[in-house]
CSV table of C-alpha atoms and ligand atoms in Angstrom, one decimal:
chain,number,residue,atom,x,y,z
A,288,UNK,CA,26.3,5.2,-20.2
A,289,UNK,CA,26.9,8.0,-17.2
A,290,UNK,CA,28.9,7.2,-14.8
A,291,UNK,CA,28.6,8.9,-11.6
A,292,UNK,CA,31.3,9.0,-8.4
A,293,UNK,CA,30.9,8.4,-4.7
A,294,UNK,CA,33.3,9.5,-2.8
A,295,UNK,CA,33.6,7.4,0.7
A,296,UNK,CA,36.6,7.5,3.2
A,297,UNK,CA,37.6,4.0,1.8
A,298,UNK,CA,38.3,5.1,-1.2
A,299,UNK,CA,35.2,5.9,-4.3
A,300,UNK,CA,33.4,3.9,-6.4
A,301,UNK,CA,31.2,4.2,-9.9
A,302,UNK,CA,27.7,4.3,-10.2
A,303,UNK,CA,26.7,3.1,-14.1
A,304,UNK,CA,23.7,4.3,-15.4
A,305,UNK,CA,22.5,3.4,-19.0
A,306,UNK,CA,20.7,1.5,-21.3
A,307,UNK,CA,21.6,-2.4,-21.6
A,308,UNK,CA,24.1,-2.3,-19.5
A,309,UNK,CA,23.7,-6.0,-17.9
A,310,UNK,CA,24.7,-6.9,-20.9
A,311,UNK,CA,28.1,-5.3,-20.7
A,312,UNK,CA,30.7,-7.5,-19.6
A,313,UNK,CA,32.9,-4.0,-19.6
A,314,UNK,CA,30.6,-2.8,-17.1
A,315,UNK,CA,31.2,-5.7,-14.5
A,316,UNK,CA,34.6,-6.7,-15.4
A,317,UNK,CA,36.4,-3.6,-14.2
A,318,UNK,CA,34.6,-3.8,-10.8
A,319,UNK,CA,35.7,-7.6,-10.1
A,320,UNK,CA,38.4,-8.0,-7.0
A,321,UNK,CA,39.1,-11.8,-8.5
A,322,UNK,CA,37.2,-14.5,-10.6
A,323,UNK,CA,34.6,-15.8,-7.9
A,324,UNK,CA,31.5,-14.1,-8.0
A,325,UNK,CA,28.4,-15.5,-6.5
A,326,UNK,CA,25.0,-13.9,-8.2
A,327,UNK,CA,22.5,-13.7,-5.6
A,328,UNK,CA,18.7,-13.3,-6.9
A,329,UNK,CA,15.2,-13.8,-6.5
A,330,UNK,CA,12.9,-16.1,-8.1
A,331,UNK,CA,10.8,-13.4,-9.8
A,332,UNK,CA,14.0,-11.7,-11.0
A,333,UNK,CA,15.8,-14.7,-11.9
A,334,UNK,CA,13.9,-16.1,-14.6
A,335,UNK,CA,14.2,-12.0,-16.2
A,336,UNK,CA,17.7,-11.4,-16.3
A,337,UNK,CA,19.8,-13.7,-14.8
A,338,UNK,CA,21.1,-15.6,-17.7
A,339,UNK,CA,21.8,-12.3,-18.9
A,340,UNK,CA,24.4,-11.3,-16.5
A,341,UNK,CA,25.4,-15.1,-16.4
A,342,UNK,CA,26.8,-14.2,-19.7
A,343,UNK,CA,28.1,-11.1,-19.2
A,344,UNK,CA,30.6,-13.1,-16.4
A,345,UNK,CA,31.1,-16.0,-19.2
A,346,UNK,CA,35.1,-15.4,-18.6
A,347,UNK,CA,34.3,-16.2,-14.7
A,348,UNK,CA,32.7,-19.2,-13.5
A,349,UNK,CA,29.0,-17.3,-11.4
A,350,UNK,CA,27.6,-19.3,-8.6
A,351,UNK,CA,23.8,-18.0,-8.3
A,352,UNK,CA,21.6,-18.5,-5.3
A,353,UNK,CA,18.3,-17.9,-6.1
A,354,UNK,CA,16.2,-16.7,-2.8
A,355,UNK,CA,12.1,-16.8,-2.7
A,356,UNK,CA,11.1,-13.3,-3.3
A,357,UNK,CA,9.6,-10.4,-1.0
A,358,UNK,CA,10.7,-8.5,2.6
A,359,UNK,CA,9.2,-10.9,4.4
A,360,UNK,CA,12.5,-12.8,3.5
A,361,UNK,CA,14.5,-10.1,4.8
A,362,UNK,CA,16.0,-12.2,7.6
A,363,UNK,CA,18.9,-13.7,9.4
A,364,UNK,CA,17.7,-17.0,7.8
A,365,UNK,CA,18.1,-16.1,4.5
A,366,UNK,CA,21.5,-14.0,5.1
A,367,UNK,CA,23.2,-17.5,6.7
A,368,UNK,CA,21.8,-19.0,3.2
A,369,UNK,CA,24.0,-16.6,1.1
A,370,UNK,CA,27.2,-17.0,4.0
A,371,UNK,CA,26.3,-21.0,3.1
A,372,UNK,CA,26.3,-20.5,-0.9
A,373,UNK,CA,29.9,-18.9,-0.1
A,374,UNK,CA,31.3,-21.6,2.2
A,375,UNK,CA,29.9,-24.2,-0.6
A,376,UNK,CA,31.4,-22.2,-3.7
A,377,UNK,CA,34.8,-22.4,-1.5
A,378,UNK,CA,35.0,-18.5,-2.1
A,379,UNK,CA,37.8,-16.8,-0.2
A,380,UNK,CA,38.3,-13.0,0.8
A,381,UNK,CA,38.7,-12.3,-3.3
A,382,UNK,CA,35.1,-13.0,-3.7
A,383,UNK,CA,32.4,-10.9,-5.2
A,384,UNK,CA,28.6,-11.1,-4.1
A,385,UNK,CA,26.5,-10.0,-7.0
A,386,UNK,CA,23.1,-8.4,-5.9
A,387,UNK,CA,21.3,-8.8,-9.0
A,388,UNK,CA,17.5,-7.3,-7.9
A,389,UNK,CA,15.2,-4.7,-5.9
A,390,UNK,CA,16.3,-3.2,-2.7
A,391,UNK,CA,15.5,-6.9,-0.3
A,392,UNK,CA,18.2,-8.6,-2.3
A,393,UNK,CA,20.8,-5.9,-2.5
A,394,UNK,CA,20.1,-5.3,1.3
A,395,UNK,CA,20.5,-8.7,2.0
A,396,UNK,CA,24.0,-9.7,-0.6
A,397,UNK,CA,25.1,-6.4,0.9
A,398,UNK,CA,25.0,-8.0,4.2
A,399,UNK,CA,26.3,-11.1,3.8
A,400,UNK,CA,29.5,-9.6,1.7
A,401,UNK,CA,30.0,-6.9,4.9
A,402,UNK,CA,30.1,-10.1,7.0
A,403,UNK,CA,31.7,-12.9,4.9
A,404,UNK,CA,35.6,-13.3,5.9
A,405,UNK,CA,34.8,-9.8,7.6
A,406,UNK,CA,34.1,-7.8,4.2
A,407,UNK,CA,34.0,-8.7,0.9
A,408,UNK,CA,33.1,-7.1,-2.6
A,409,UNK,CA,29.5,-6.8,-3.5
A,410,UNK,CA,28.5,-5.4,-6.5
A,411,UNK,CA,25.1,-3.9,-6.7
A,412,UNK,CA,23.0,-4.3,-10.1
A,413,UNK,CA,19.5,-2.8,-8.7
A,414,UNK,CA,16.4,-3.9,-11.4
A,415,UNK,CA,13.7,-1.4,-9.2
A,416,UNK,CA,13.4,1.8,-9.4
A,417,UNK,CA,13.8,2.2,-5.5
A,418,UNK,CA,17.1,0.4,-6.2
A,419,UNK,CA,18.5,2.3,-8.5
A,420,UNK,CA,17.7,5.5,-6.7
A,421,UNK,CA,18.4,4.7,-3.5
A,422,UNK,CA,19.6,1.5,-1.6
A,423,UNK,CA,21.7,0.4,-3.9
A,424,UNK,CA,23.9,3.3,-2.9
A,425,UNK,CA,25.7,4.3,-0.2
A,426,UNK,CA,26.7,1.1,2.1
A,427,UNK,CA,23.5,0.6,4.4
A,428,UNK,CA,23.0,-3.4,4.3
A,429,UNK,CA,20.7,-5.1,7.1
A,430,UNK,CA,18.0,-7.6,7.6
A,431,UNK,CA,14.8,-7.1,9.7
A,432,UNK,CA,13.9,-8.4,13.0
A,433,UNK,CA,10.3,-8.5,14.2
A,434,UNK,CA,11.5,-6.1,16.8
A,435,UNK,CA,11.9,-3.0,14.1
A,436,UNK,CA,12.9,-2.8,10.1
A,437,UNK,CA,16.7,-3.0,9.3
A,438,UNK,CA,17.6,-3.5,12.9
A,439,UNK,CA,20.0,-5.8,12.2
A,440,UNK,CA,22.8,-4.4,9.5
A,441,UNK,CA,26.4,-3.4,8.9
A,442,UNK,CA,27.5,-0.2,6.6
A,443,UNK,CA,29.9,-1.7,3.7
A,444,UNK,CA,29.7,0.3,0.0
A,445,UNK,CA,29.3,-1.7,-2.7
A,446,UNK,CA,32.6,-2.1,-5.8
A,447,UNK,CA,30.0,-0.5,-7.9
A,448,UNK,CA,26.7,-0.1,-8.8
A,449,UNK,CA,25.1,-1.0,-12.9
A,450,UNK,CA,22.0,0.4,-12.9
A,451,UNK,CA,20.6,-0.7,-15.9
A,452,UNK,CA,16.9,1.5,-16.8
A,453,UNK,CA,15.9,-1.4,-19.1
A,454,UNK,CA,15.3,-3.7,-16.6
A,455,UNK,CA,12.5,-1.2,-15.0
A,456,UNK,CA,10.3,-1.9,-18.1
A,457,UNK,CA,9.2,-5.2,-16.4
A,458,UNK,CA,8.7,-3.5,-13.2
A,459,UNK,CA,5.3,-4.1,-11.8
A,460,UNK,CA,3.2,-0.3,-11.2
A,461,UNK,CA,3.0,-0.5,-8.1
A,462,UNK,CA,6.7,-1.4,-7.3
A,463,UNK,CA,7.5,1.7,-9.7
A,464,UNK,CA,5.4,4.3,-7.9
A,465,UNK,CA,7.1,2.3,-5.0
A,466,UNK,CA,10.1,3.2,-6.0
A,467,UNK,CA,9.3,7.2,-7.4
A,468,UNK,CA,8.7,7.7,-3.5
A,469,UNK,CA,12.1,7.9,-2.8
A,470,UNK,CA,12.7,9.8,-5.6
A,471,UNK,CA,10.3,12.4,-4.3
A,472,UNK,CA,11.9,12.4,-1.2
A,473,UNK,CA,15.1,13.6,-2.6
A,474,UNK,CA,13.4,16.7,-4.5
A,475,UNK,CA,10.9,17.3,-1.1
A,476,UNK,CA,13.8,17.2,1.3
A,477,UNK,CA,17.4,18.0,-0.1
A,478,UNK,CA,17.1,19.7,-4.1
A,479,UNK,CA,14.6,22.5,-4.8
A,480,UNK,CA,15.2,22.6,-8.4
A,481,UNK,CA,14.9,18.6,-8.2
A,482,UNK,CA,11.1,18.7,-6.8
A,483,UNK,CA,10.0,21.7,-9.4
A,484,UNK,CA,11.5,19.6,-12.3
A,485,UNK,CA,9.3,16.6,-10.5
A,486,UNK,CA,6.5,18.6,-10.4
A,487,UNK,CA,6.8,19.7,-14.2
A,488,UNK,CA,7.8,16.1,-15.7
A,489,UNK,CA,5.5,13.9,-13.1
A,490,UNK,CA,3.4,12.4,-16.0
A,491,UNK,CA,6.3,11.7,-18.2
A,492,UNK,CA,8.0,9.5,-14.9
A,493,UNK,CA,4.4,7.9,-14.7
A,494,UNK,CA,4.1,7.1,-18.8
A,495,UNK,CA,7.9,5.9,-18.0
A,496,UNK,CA,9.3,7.9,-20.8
A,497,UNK,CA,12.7,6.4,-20.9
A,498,UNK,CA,14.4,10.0,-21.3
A,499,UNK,CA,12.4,10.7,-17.9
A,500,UNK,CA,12.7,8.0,-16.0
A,501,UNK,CA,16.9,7.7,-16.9
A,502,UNK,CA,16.9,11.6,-15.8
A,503,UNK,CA,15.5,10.1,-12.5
A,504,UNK,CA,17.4,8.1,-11.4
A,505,UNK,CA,21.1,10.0,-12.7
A,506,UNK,CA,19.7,12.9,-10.9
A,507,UNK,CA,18.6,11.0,-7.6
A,508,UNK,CA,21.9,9.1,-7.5
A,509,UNK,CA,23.7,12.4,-7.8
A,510,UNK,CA,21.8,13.7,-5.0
A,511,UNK,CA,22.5,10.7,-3.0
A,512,UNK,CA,26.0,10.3,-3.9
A,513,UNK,CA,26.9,13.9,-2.7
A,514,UNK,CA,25.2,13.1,0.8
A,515,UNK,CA,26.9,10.1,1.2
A,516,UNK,CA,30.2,11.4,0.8
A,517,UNK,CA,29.6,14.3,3.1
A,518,UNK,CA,28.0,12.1,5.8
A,519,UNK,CA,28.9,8.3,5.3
A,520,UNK,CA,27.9,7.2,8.6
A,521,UNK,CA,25.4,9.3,9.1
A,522,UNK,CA,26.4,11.7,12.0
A,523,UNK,CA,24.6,14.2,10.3
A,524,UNK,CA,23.5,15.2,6.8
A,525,UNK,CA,22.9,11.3,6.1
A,526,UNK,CA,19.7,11.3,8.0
A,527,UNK,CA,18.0,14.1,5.8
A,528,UNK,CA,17.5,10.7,3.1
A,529,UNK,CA,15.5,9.3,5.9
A,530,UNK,CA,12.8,11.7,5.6
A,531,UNK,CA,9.6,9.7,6.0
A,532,UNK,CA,11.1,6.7,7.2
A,533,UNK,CA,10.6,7.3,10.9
A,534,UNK,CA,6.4,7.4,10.4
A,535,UNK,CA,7.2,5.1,7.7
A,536,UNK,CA,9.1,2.4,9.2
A,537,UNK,CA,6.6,2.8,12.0
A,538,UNK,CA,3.6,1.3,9.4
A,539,UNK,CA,6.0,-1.5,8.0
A,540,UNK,CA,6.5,-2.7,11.2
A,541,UNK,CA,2.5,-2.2,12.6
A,542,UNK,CA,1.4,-4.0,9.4
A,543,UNK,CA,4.1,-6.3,9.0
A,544,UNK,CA,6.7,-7.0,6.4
A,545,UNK,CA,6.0,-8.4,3.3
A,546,UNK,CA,1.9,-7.4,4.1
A,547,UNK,CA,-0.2,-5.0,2.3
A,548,UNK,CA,2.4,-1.8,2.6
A,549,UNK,CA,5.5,-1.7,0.5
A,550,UNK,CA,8.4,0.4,2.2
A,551,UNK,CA,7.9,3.4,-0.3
A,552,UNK,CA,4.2,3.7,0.1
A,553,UNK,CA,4.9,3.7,3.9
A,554,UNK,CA,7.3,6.2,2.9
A,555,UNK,CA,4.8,8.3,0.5
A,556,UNK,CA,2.6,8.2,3.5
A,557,UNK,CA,5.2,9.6,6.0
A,558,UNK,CA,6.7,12.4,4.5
A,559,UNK,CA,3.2,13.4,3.7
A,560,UNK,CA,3.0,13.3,7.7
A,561,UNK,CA,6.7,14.7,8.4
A,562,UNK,CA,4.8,17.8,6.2
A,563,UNK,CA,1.7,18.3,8.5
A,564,UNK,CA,4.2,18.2,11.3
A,565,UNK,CA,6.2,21.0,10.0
A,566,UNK,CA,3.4,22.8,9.0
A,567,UNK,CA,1.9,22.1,12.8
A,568,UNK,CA,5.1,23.3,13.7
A,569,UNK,CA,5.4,26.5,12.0
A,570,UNK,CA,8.6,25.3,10.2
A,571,UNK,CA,6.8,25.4,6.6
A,572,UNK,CA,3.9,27.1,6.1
A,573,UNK,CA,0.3,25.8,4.7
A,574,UNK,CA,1.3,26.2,0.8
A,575,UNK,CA,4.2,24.9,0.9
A,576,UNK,CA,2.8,21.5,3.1
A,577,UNK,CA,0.3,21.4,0.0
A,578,UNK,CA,2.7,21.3,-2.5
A,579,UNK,CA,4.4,18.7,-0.8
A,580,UNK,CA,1.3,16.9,-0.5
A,581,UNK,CA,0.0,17.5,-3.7
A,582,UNK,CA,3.4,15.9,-5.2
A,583,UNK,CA,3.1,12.8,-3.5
A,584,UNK,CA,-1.1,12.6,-4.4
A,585,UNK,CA,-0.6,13.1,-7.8
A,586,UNK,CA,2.1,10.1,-8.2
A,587,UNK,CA,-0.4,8.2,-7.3
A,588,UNK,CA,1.6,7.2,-3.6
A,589,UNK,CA,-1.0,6.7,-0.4
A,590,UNK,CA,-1.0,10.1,1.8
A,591,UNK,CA,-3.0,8.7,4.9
A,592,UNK,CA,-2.0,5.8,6.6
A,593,UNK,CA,-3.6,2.9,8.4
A,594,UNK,CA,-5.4,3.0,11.7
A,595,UNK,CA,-3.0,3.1,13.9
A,596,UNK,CA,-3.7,4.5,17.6
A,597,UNK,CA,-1.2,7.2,18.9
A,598,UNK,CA,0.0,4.8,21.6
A,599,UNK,CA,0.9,2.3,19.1
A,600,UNK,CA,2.5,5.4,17.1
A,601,UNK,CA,4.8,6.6,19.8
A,602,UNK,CA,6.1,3.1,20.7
A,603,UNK,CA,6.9,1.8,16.9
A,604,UNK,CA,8.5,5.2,16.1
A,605,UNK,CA,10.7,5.2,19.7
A,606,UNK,CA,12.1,2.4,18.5
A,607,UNK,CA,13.4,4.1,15.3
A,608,UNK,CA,17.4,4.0,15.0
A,609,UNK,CA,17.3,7.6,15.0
A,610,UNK,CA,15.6,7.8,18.5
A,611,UNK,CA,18.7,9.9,20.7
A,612,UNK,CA,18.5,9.9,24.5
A,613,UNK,CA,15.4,9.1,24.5
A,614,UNK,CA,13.8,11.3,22.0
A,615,UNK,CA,12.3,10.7,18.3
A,616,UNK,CA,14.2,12.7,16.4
A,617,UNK,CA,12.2,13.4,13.3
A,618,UNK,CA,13.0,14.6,9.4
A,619,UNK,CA,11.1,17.5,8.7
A,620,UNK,CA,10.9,19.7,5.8
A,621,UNK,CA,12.1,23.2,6.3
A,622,UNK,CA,10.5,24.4,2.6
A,623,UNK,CA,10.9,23.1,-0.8
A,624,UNK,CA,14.6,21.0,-1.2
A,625,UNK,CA,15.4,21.5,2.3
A,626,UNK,CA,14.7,19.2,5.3
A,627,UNK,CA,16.3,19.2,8.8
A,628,UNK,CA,16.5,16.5,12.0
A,629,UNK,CA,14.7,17.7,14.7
A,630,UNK,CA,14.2,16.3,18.5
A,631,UNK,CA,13.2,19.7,19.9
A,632,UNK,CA,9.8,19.7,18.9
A,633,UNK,CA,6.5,19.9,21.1
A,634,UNK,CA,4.9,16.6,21.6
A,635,UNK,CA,1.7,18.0,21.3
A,636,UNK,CA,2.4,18.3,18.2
A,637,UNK,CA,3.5,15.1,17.4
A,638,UNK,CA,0.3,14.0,18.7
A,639,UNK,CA,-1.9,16.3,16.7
A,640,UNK,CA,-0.4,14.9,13.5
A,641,UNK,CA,-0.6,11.7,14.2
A,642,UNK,CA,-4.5,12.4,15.4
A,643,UNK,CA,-4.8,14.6,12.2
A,644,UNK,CA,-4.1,11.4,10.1
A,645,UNK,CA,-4.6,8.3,12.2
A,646,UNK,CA,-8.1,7.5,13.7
A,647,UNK,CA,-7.6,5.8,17.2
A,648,UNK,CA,-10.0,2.8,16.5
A,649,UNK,CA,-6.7,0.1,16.7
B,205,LIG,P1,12.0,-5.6,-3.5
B,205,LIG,O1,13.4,-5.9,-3.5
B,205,LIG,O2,11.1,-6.4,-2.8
B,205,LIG,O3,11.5,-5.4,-5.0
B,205,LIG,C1,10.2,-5.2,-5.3
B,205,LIG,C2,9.5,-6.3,-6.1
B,205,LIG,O4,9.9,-6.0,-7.5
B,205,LIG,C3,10.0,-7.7,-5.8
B,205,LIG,O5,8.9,-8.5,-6.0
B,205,LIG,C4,11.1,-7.9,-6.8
B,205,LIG,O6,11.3,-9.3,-7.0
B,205,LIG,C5,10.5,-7.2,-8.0
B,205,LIG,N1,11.4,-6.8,-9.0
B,205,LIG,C6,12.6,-6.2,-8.8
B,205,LIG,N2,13.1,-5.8,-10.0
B,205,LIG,C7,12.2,-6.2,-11.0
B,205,LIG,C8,12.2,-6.0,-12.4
B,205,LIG,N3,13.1,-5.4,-13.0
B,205,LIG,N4,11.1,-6.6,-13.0
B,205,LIG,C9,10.1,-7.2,-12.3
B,205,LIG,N5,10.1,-7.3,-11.0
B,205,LIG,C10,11.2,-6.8,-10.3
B,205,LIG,O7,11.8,-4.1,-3.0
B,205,LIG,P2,12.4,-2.7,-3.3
B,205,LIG,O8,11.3,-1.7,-3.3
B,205,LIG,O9,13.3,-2.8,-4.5
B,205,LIG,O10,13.3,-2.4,-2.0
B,205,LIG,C11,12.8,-2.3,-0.8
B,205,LIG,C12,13.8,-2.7,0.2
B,205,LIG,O11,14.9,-1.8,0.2
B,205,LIG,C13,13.3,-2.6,1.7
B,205,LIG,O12,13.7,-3.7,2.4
B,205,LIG,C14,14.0,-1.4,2.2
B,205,LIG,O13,14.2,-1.4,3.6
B,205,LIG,C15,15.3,-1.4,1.5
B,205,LIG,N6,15.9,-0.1,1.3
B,205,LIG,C16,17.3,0.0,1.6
B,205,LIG,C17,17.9,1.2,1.5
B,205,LIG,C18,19.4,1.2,1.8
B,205,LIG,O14,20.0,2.4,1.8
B,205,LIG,N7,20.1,0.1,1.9
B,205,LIG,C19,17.3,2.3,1.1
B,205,LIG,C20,15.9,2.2,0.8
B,205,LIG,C21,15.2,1.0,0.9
B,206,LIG,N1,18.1,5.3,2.4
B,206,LIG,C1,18.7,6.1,3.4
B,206,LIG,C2,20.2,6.1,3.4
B,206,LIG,O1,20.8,5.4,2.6
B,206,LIG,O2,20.8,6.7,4.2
């Protein structure tokens, strides 16, 4: 097992990586505030691995919810159904929420723990790869609104986080190359020595060599770890992991959540943008946008996204959380492993990229 620290103003927390660790009662027990825990799930993941955990907490007695599966569940409605499994467990401040899934169910446990008796513990136990990697980390918790993604949310950092690389062997394709998105991101936009090792172990993250994949996500979590503590509520650094989000978040909400676009491929697609901007921009030049490019192609991640017209562009991405008097500010790569936030761009150029990669036939 490798445990990684991060390092927050209330105090730090573990982050487990390993092999079989949902099986560990060691790994969960340690974390615990009390004995009530409730397990909140999905219905896919559920039927995988929760009796699993159930018996890792056979000392405790678990309540589960099990919620229907997918962002389009992201919602208030589904939050007030885990704030009702706690009122009906008769939990007090003590409690624990269990997220025991992808980033939709840790988002939304996160949530309800920041919000139940004003805070309690939540322990993340991510089973995608875009969970391990990245939200289960770090304390951002929300649900979605139709008016914009995550627009509704609290920071609150998890007890702890198991992040057990076994349970990714069930992960459908597409929710891994998903998920390797945001694993790009971290090498594209924050660790230069990150992206080349990406670029020269690529096919042994897509074969999901366990060795690989296990390097992946200790690495990413390191990455993200050292951000977080630097930046916790993102006043600055933070927004660097947001590379790609702002185009990104832009698609999710244009197609809808829960439709044909999962939030890393909107991702993939977005930092592929945030890279023809910079190179529009001067900031990078032309090789280095291809690289970029070329990374995110050859994981197999959508680089173009849907037909969108620039209007529609401008008024989805000015409603980003980002946005500061009255500007989009924008992550852009600044080379290889280094990104910066940037609202004094040229809106020309803005537009070119969008026209660049968007035909105007919405
Ligand atoms: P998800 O939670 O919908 O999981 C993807 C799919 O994989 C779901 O169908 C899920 O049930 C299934 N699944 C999960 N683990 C599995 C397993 N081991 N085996 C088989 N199926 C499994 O989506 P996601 O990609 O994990 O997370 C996306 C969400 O995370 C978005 O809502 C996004 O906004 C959020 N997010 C949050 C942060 C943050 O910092 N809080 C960061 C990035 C993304
Ligand atoms: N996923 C972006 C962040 O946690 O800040």
């Amino acid at each position: 097992m490798h445990a990684l620290k991060v390092n927050t103003a209330g105090g730090s927390y573990p982050i487990l990586v390993g092999r079989g660790l949902i099986d560990r009662a060691d790994a969960f027990v340690s974390l615990l505030p009390g004995r009530q825990v409730l397990v909140v799930t999905n219905d896919v993941v559920a039927p995988l691995y929760l009796d699993r955990v159930l018996a890792s907490l056979a000392d405790l007695e678990p309540a589960t919810l099990v919620l229907p599966d997918g962002e389009r569940h992201k919602t208030l409605e589904t939050f007030s159904r885990i704030i009702d499994a706690l009122v009906d467990a008769g939990f007090h401040r003590d409690a624990c929420v269990l997220a025991l899934g992808g980033g939709v169910v840790g988002d939304l446990s996160g949530f309800a723990a920041a919000c139940f008796h004003r805070g309690i513990a939540c322990i993340q136990v991510p089973t995608s790869l875009l969970a391990q990697v990245d939200s289960s980390v770090g304390g951002k918790t929300a649900v979605n609104h139709v008016a914009g993604k995550n627009l509704v949310g609290a920071f609150h950092q998890p007890v702890g986080v198991v992040a057990d690389v076994t349970t990714l062997e069930t992960l459908p394709e597409r929710e891994f190359l998903a998920g390797l998105a945001e694993v790009l991101k971290y090498g594209i936009g924050l660790d230069e020595e990150f992206f080349e090792w990406l670029e020269n172990n690529l096919q042994a993250l897509l074969d999901r060599e366990p060795l690989a994949v296990e390097r992946a996500v200790i690495w990413s979590c390191a990455i993200k770890a050292r951000v977080v503590a630097e930046d916790e509520r993102e006043q600055g650094r933070r927004a660097l992991l947001n590379l790609g989000h702002t185009f990104g978040h832009a698609i999710e909400t244009h197609a809808g959540y829960g439709s044909d676009w999962l939030h890393g491929e909107a991702v993939a697609v977005g930092m592929a943008m945030a890279a023809l901007m910079a190179e529009e921009l001067g900031t990078i030049d032309a090789d280095t946008c291809r690289r970029i490019r070329a990374l995110i192609e050859a994981a197999g991640l959508p680089a173009h996204p849907p037909a969108m017209s620039t209007d529609r562009w401008m008024e989805l991405m000015g409603r980003d959380k980002k946005v500061a008097a009255g500007r989009i500010r924008l992550v852009l790569p600044t080379g290889i492993g280094s990104s910066a936030l940037s609202a004094g761009y040229d809106d020309a150029a803005l537009a070119r990229t969008i026209a660049r990669t968007a035909p105007n036939d919405d």
